[in-house]
mmCIF file of C-alpha atoms and ligand atoms in Angstrom:
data_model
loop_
_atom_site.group_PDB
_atom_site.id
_atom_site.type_symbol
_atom_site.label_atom_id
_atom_site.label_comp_id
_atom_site.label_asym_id
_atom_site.label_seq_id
_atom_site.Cartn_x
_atom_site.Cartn_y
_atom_site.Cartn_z
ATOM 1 C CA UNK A 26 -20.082 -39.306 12.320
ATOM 2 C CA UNK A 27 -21.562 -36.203 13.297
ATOM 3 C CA UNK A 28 -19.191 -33.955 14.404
ATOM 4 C CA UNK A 29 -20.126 -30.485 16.535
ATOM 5 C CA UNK A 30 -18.179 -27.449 14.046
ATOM 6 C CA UNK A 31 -16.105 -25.324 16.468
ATOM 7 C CA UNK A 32 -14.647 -22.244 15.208
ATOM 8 C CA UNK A 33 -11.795 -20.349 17.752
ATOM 9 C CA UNK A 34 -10.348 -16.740 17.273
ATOM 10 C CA UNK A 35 -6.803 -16.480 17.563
ATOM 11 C CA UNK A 36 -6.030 -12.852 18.928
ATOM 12 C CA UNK A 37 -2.166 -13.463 18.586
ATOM 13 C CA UNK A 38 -0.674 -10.185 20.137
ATOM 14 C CA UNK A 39 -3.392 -8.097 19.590
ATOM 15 C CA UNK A 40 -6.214 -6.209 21.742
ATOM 16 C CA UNK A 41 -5.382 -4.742 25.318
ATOM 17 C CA UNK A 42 -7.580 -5.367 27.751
ATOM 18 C CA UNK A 43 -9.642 -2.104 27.312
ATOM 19 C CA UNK A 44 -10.137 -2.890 23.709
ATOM 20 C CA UNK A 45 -11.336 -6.732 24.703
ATOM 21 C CA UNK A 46 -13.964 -4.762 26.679
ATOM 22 C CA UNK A 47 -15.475 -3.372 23.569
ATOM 23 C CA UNK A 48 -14.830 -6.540 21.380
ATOM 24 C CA UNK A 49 -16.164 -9.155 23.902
ATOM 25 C CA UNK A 50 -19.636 -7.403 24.191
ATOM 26 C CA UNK A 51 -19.834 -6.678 20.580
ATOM 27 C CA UNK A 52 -19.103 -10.694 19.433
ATOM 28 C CA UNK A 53 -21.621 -11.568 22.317
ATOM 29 C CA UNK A 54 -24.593 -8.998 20.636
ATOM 30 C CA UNK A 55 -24.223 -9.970 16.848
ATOM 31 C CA UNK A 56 -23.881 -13.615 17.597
ATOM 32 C CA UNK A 57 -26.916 -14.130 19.936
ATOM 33 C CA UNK A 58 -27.933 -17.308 21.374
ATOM 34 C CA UNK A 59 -25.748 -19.549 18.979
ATOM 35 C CA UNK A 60 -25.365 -23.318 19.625
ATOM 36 C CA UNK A 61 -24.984 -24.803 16.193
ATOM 37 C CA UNK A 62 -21.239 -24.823 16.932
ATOM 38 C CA UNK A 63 -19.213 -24.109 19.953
ATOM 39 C CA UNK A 64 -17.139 -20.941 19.730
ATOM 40 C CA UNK A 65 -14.063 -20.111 21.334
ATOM 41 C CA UNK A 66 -11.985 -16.950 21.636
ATOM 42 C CA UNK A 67 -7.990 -16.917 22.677
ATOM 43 C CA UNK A 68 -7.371 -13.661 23.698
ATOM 44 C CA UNK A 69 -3.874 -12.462 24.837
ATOM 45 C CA UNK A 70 -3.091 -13.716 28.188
ATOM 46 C CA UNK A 71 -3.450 -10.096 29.637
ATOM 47 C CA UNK A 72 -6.873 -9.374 28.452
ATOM 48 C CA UNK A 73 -8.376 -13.227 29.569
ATOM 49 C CA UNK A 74 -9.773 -11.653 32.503
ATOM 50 C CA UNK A 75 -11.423 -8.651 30.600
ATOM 51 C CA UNK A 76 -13.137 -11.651 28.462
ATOM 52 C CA UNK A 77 -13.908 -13.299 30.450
ATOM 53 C CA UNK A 78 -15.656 -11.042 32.598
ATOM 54 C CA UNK A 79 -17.297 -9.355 29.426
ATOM 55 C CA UNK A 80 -18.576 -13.110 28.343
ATOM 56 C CA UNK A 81 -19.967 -13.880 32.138
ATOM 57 C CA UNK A 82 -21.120 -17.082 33.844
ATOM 58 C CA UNK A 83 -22.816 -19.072 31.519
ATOM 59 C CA UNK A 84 -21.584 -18.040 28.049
ATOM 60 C CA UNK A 85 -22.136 -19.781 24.991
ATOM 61 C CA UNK A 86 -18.771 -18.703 23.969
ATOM 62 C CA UNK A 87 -15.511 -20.431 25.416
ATOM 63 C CA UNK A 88 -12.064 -19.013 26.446
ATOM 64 C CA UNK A 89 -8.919 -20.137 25.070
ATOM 65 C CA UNK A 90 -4.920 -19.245 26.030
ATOM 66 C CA UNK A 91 -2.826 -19.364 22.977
ATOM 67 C CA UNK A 92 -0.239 -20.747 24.861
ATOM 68 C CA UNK A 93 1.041 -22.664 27.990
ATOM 69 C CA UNK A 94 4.162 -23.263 30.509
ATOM 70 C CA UNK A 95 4.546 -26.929 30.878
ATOM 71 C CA UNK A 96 5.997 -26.427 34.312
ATOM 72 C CA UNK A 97 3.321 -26.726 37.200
ATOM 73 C CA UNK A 98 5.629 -23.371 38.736
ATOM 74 C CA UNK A 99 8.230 -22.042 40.054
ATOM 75 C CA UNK A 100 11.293 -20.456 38.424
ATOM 76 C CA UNK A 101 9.929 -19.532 35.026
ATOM 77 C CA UNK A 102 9.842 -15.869 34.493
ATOM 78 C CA UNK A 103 7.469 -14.007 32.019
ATOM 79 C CA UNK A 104 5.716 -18.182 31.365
ATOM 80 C CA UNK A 105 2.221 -19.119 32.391
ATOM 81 C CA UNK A 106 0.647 -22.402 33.868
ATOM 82 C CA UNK A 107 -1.956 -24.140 33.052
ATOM 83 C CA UNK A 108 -3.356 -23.653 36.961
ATOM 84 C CA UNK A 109 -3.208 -19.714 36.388
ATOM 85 C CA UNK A 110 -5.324 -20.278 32.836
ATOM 86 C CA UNK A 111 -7.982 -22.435 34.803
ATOM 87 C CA UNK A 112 -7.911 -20.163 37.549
ATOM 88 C CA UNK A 113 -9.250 -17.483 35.020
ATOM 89 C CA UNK A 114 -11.808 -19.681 33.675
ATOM 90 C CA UNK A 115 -9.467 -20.607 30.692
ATOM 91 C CA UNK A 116 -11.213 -23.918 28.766
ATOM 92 C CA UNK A 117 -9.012 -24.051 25.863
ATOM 93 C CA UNK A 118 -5.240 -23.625 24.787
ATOM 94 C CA UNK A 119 -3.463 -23.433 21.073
ATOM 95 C CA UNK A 120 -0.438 -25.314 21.415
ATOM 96 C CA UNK A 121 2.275 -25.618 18.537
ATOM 97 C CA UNK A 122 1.053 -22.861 16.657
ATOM 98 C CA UNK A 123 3.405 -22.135 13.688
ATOM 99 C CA UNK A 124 4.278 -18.714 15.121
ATOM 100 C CA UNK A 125 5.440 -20.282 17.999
ATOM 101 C CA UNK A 126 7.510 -23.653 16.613
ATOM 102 C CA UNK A 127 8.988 -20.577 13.768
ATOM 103 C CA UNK A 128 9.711 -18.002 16.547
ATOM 104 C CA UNK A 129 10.414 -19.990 19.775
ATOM 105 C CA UNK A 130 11.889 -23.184 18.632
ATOM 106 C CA UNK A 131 8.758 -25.327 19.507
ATOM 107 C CA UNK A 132 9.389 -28.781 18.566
ATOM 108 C CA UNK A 133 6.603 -31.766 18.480
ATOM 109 C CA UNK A 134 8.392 -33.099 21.369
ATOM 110 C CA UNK A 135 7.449 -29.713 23.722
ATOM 111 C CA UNK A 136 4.171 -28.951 22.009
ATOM 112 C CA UNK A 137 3.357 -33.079 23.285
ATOM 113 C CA UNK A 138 4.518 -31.938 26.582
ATOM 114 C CA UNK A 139 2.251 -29.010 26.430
ATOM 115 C CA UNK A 140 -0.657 -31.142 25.119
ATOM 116 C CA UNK A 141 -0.213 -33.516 28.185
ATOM 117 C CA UNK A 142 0.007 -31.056 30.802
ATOM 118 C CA UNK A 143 -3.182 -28.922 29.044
ATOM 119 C CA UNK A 144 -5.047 -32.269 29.154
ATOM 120 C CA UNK A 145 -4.390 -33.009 32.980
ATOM 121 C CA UNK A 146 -5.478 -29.809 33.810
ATOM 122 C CA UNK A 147 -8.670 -30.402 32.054
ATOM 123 C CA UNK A 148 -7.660 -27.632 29.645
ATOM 124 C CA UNK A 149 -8.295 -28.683 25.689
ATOM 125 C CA UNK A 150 -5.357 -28.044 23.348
ATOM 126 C CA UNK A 151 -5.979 -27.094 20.059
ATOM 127 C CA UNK A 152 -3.070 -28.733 18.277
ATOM 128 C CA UNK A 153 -1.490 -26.976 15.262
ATOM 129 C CA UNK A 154 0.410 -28.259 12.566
ATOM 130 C CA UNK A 155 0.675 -27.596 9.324
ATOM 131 C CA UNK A 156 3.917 -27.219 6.630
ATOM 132 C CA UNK A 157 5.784 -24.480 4.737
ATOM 133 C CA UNK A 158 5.600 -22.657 1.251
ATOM 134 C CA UNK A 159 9.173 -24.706 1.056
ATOM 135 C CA UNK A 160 8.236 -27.813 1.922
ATOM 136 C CA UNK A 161 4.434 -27.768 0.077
ATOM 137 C CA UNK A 162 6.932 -27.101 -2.803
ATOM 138 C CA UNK A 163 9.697 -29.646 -2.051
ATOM 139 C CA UNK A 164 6.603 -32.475 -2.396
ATOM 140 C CA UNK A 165 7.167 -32.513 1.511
ATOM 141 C CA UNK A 166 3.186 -31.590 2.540
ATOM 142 C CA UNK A 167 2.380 -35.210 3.921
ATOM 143 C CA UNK A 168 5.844 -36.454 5.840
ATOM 144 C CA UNK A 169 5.709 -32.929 7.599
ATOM 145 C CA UNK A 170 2.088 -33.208 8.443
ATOM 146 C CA UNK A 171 2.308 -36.862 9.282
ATOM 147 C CA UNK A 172 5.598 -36.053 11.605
ATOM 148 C CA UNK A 173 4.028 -33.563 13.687
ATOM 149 C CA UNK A 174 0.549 -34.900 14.424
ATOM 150 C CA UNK A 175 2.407 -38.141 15.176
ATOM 151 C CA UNK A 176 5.060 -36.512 17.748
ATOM 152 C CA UNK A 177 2.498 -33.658 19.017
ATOM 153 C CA UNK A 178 0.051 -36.104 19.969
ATOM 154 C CA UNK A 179 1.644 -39.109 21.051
ATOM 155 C CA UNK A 180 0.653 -41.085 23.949
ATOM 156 C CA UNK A 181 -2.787 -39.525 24.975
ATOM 157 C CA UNK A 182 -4.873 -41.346 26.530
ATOM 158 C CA UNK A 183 -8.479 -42.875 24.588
ATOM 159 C CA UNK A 184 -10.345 -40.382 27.105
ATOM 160 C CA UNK A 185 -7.991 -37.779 26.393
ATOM 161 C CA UNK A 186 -8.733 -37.442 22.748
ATOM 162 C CA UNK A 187 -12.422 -36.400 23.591
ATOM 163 C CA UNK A 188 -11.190 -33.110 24.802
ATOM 164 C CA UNK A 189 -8.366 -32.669 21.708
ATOM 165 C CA UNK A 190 -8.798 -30.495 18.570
ATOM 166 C CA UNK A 191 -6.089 -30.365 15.502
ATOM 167 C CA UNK A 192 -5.833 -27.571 13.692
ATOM 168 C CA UNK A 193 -4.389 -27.653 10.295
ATOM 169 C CA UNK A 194 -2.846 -24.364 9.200
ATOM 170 C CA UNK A 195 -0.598 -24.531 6.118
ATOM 171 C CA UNK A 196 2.024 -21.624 7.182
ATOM 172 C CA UNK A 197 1.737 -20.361 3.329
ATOM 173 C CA UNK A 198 -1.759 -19.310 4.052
ATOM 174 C CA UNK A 199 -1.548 -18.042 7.431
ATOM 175 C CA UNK A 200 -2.068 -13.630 7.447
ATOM 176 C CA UNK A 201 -1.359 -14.136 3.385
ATOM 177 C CA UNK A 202 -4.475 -13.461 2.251
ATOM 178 C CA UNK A 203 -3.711 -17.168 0.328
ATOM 179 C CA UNK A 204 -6.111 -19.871 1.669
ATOM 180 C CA UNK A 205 -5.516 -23.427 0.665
ATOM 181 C CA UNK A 206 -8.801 -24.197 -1.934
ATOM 182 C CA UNK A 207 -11.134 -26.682 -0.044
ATOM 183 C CA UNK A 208 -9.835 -29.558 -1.661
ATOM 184 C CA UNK A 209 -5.919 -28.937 -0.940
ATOM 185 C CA UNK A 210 -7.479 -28.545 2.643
ATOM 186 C CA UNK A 211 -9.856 -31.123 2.464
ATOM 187 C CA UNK A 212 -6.662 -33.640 1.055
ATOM 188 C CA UNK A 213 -4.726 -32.728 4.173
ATOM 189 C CA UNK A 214 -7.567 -32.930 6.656
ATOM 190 C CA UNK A 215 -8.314 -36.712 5.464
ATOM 191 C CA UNK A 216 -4.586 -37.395 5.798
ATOM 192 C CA UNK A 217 -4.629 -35.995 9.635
ATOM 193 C CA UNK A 218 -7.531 -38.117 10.261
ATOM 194 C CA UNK A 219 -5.712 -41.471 8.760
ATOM 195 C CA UNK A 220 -2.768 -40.711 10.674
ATOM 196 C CA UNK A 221 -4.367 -40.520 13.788
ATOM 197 C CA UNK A 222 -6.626 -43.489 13.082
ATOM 198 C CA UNK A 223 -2.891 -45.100 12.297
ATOM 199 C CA UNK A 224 -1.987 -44.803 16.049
ATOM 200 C CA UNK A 225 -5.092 -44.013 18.056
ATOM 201 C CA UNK A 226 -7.295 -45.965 16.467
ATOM 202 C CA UNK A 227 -10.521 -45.346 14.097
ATOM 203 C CA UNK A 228 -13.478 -44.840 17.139
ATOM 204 C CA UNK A 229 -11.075 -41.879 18.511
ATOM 205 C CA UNK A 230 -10.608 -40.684 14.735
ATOM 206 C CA UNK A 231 -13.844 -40.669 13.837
ATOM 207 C CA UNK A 232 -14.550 -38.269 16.343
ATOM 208 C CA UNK A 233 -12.204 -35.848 16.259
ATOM 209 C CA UNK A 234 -12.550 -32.119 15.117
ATOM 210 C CA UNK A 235 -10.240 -31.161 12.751
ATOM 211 C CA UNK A 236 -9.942 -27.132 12.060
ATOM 212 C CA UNK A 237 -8.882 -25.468 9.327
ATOM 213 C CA UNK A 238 -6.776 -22.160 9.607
ATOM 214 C CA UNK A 239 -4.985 -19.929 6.989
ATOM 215 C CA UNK A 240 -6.603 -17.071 5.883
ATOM 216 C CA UNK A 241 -9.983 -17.908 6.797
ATOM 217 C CA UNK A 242 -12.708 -15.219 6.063
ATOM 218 C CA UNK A 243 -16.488 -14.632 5.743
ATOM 219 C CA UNK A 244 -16.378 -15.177 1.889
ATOM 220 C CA UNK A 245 -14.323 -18.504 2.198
ATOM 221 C CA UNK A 246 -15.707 -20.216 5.468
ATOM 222 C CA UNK A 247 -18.477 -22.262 3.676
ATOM 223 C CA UNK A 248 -17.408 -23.379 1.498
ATOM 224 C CA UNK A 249 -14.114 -25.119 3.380
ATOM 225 C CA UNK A 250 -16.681 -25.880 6.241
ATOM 226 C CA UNK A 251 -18.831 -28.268 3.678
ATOM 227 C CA UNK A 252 -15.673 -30.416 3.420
ATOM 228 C CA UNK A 253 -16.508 -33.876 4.675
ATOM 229 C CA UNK A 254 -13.154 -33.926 7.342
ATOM 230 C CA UNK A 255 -13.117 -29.941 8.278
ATOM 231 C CA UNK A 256 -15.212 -29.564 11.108
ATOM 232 C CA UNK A 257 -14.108 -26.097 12.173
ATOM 233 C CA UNK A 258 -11.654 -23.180 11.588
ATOM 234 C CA UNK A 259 -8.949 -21.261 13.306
ATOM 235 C CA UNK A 260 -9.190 -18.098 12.650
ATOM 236 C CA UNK A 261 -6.335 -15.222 13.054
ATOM 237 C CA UNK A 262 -7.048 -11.818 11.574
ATOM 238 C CA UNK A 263 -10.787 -11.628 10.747
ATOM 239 C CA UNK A 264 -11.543 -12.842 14.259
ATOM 240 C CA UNK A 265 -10.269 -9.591 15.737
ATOM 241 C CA UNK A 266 -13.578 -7.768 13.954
ATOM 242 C CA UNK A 267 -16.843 -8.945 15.299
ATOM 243 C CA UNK A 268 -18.750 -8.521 12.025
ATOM 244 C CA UNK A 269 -16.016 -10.874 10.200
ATOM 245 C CA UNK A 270 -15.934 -13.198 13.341
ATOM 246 C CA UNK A 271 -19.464 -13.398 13.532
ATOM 247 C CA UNK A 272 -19.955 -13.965 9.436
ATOM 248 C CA UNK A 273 -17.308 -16.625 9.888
ATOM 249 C CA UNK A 274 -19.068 -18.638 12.328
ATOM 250 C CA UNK A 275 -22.323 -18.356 10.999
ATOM 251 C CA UNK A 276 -21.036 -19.482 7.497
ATOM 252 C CA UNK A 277 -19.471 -22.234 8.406
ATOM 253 C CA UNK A 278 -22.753 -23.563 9.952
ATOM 254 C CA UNK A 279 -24.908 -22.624 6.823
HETATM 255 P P1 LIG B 14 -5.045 -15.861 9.769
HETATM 256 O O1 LIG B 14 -4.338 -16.658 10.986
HETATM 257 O O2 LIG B 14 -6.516 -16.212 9.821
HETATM 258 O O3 LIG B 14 -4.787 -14.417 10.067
HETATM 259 O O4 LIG B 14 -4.416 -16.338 8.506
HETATM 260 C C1 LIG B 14 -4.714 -17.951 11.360
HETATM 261 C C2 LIG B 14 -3.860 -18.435 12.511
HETATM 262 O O5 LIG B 14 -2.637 -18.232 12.465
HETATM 263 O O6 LIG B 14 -4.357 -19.017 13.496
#
């Protein structure tokens, strides 16, 4: 099953709009016309208009919120919607990330309502999971993994899984420097992939695109890329540098 690679910056909190006016145009020049794998970036949500104006009509790289209301509106202050990320040309959203279930209280339960509402708006959630230091240790890895791709994805339609990514991020190796070896990753990726073919069947597990995250950098994109159920990365620090970014991507694809 040939699967298209996508790699996707995560900004977290990081860049102001100004900056993203440097950063954008600077991505844009190293990377050239690039089509070997799609490439997303997820700003902050107050520099997605700077992006996207720096990318323009037409870009070959994608914008991505790195985080969503699951109200339509109303009396929600400081929260977004997934109307107000479309409105600003918004094609992708990270949903669950660990940041958010450690720092917010997101449970599977929300993130699924997340994932729903992202998916009706014709937004595509990528879907993190991914466990602790604690519970790697405890022998905990696969329940944990196997929990949350089960509750943050439940119920999605067949069609709906064509516009779905996963992105497995151990928290241990997330702005650690540690990156899980290709085979730990590998190991979990195949799991994620059997677990969804469990409960959405093998056609809509074949085909989806399963990133990696954790410490991802120009040096280790390859060769976690060449695993056979990795089909992309998440990337958090080196993706706020557009030499790094750029390496990234074009090592994966290599
Ligand atoms: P990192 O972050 O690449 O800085 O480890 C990845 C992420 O949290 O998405």
């Amino acid at each position: 099953m040939l699967r298209k690679k996508i790699i996707a910056g995560n900004w977290k909190m990081n860049k102001t709009a100004t900056e993203t006016k440097v950063l954008v145009p600077e991505i844009k020049d190293r990377l050239g016309k690039f089509d070997q794998a799609e490439v997303v970036i997820c700003p902050p949500f107050t520099a997605l208009q700077a992006a996207q104006e720096a990318l323009g009509a037409h870009s070959d790289i994608a914008l991505g919120a790195q985080n969503l209301h699951q109200a339509a509106g109303g009396a929600y202050t400081g929260e977004i919607s997934a109307a107000m990320l479309r409105d600003l040309f918004c094609r992708f959203v990270i949903l669950g990330h660990s940041e958010r279930r450690q720092y917010c209280a997101e449970t599977d339960a929300l993130v699924n309502e997340k994932a729903r509402v992202a998916l009706k708006a014709s937004l595509r959630p990528i879907i993190c999971v991914g466990e602790t230091l604690a519970e790697r240790e405890a022998g905990h890895m696969a329940q944990v993994v196997t929990r949350q791709t089960q509750g943050s994805c439940a119920g999605f339609a067949e069609d709906d899984w064509n516009n779905v990514v996963i992105a497995y991020e151990p928290v241990w190796a997330i702005g650690t420097g540690k990156t899980a070896t290709p085979a730990q990753a590998q190991e979990v990726h195949a799991l994620i992939r059997a677990t969804v073919s469990g409960f959405a069947g093998k056609t809509v597990a074949d085909k989806l695109r399963i990133q990696y995250g954790g410490s991802v950098k120009p040096d280790n994109a390859q060769e976690l890329l060449n695993q056979p159920d990795i089909d992309g990365a998440l990337v958090g620090g080196a993706s706020l540098d557009a030499a790094s970014f750029v390496a990234i991507i074009k090592n994966a694809c290599a």
